[in-house]
Coordinates of C-alpha atoms in Angstrom, one line a residue:
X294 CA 30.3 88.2 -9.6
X295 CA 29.4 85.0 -11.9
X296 CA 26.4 83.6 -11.7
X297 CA 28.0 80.2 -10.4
X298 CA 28.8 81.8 -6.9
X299 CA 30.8 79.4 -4.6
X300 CA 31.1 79.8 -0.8
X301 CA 33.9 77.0 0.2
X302 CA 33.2 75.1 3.8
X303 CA 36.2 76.7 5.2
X304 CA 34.3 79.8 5.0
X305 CA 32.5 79.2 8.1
X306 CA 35.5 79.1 10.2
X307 CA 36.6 82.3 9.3
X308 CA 37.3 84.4 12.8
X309 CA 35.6 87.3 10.4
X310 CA 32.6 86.2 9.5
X311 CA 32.2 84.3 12.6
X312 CA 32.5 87.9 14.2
X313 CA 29.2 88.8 12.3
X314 CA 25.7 89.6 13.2
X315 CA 23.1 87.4 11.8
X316 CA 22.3 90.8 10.2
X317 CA 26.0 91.8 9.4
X318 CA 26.2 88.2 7.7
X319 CA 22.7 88.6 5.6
X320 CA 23.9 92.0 4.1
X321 CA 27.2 91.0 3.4
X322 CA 25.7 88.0 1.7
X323 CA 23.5 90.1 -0.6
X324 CA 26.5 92.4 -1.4
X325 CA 28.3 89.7 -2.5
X326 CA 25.5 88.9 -4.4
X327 CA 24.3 92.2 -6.2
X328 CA 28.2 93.0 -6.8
X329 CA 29.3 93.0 -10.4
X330 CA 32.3 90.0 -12.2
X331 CA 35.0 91.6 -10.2
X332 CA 33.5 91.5 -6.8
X333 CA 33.0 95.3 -6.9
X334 CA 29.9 97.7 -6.3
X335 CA 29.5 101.4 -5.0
X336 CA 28.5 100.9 -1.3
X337 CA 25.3 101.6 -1.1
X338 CA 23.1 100.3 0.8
X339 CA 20.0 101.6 -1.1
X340 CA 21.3 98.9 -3.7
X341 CA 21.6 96.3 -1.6
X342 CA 17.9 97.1 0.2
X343 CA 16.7 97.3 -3.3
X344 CA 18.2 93.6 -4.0
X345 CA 16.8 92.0 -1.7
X346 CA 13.0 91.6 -0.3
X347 CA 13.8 91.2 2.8
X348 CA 14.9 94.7 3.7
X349 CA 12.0 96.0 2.1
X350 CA 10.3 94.9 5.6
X351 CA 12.4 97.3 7.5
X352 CA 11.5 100.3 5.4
X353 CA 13.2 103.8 5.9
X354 CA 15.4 102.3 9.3
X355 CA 16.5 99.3 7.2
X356 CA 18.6 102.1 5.1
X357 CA 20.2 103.1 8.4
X358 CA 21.4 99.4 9.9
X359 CA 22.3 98.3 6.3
X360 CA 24.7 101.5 6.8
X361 CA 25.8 100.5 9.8
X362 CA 26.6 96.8 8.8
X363 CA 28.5 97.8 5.5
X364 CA 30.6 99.9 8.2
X365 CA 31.3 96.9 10.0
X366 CA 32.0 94.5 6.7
X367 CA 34.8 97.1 6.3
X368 CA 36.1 97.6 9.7
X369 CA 36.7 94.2 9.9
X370 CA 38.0 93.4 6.2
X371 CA 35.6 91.7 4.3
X372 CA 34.5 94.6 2.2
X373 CA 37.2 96.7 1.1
X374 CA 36.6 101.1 0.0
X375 CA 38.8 102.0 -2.7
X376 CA 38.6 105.5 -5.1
X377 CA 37.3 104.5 -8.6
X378 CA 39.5 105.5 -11.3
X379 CA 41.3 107.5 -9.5

């Protein structure tokens, strides 16, 4: 994503993100943010532990709830798995 990342006030209204953890909300913040141009990186939540300091505090668990959250971002639509190139 460009550097010039905007998050419009409508945003927190939305009955999906209001559905979040505070958790659920801070690793789908930092996904946003490590993503490339297009929105899009490989779900991993090694990368988005390794992006952010915080998570570095939870250590070898914080691996497992980051897991767990990106499940959620997708079950409920704000992250979306697709097959690369294929």
């Amino acid at each position: 994503m460009p550097d010039d990342r905007m998050i419009h006030r409508r945003f927190c209204r939305s009955r999906k993100v209001t559905a979040l953890t505070d958790f659920e909300f801070r690793v789908w913040m930092q996904y946003q943010l490590s993503a490339d141009d297009f929105g899009v990186m490989l779900r991993s939540a090694s990368k988005v532990q390794g992006d952010n300091a915080y998570f570095d505090k939870l250590k070898s668990r914080g691996t497992r709830l980051i897991e767990r959250a990106l499940d959620r971002l997708v079950a409920i639509g704000l992250l979306y798995v697709f097959e690369h190139q294929g």
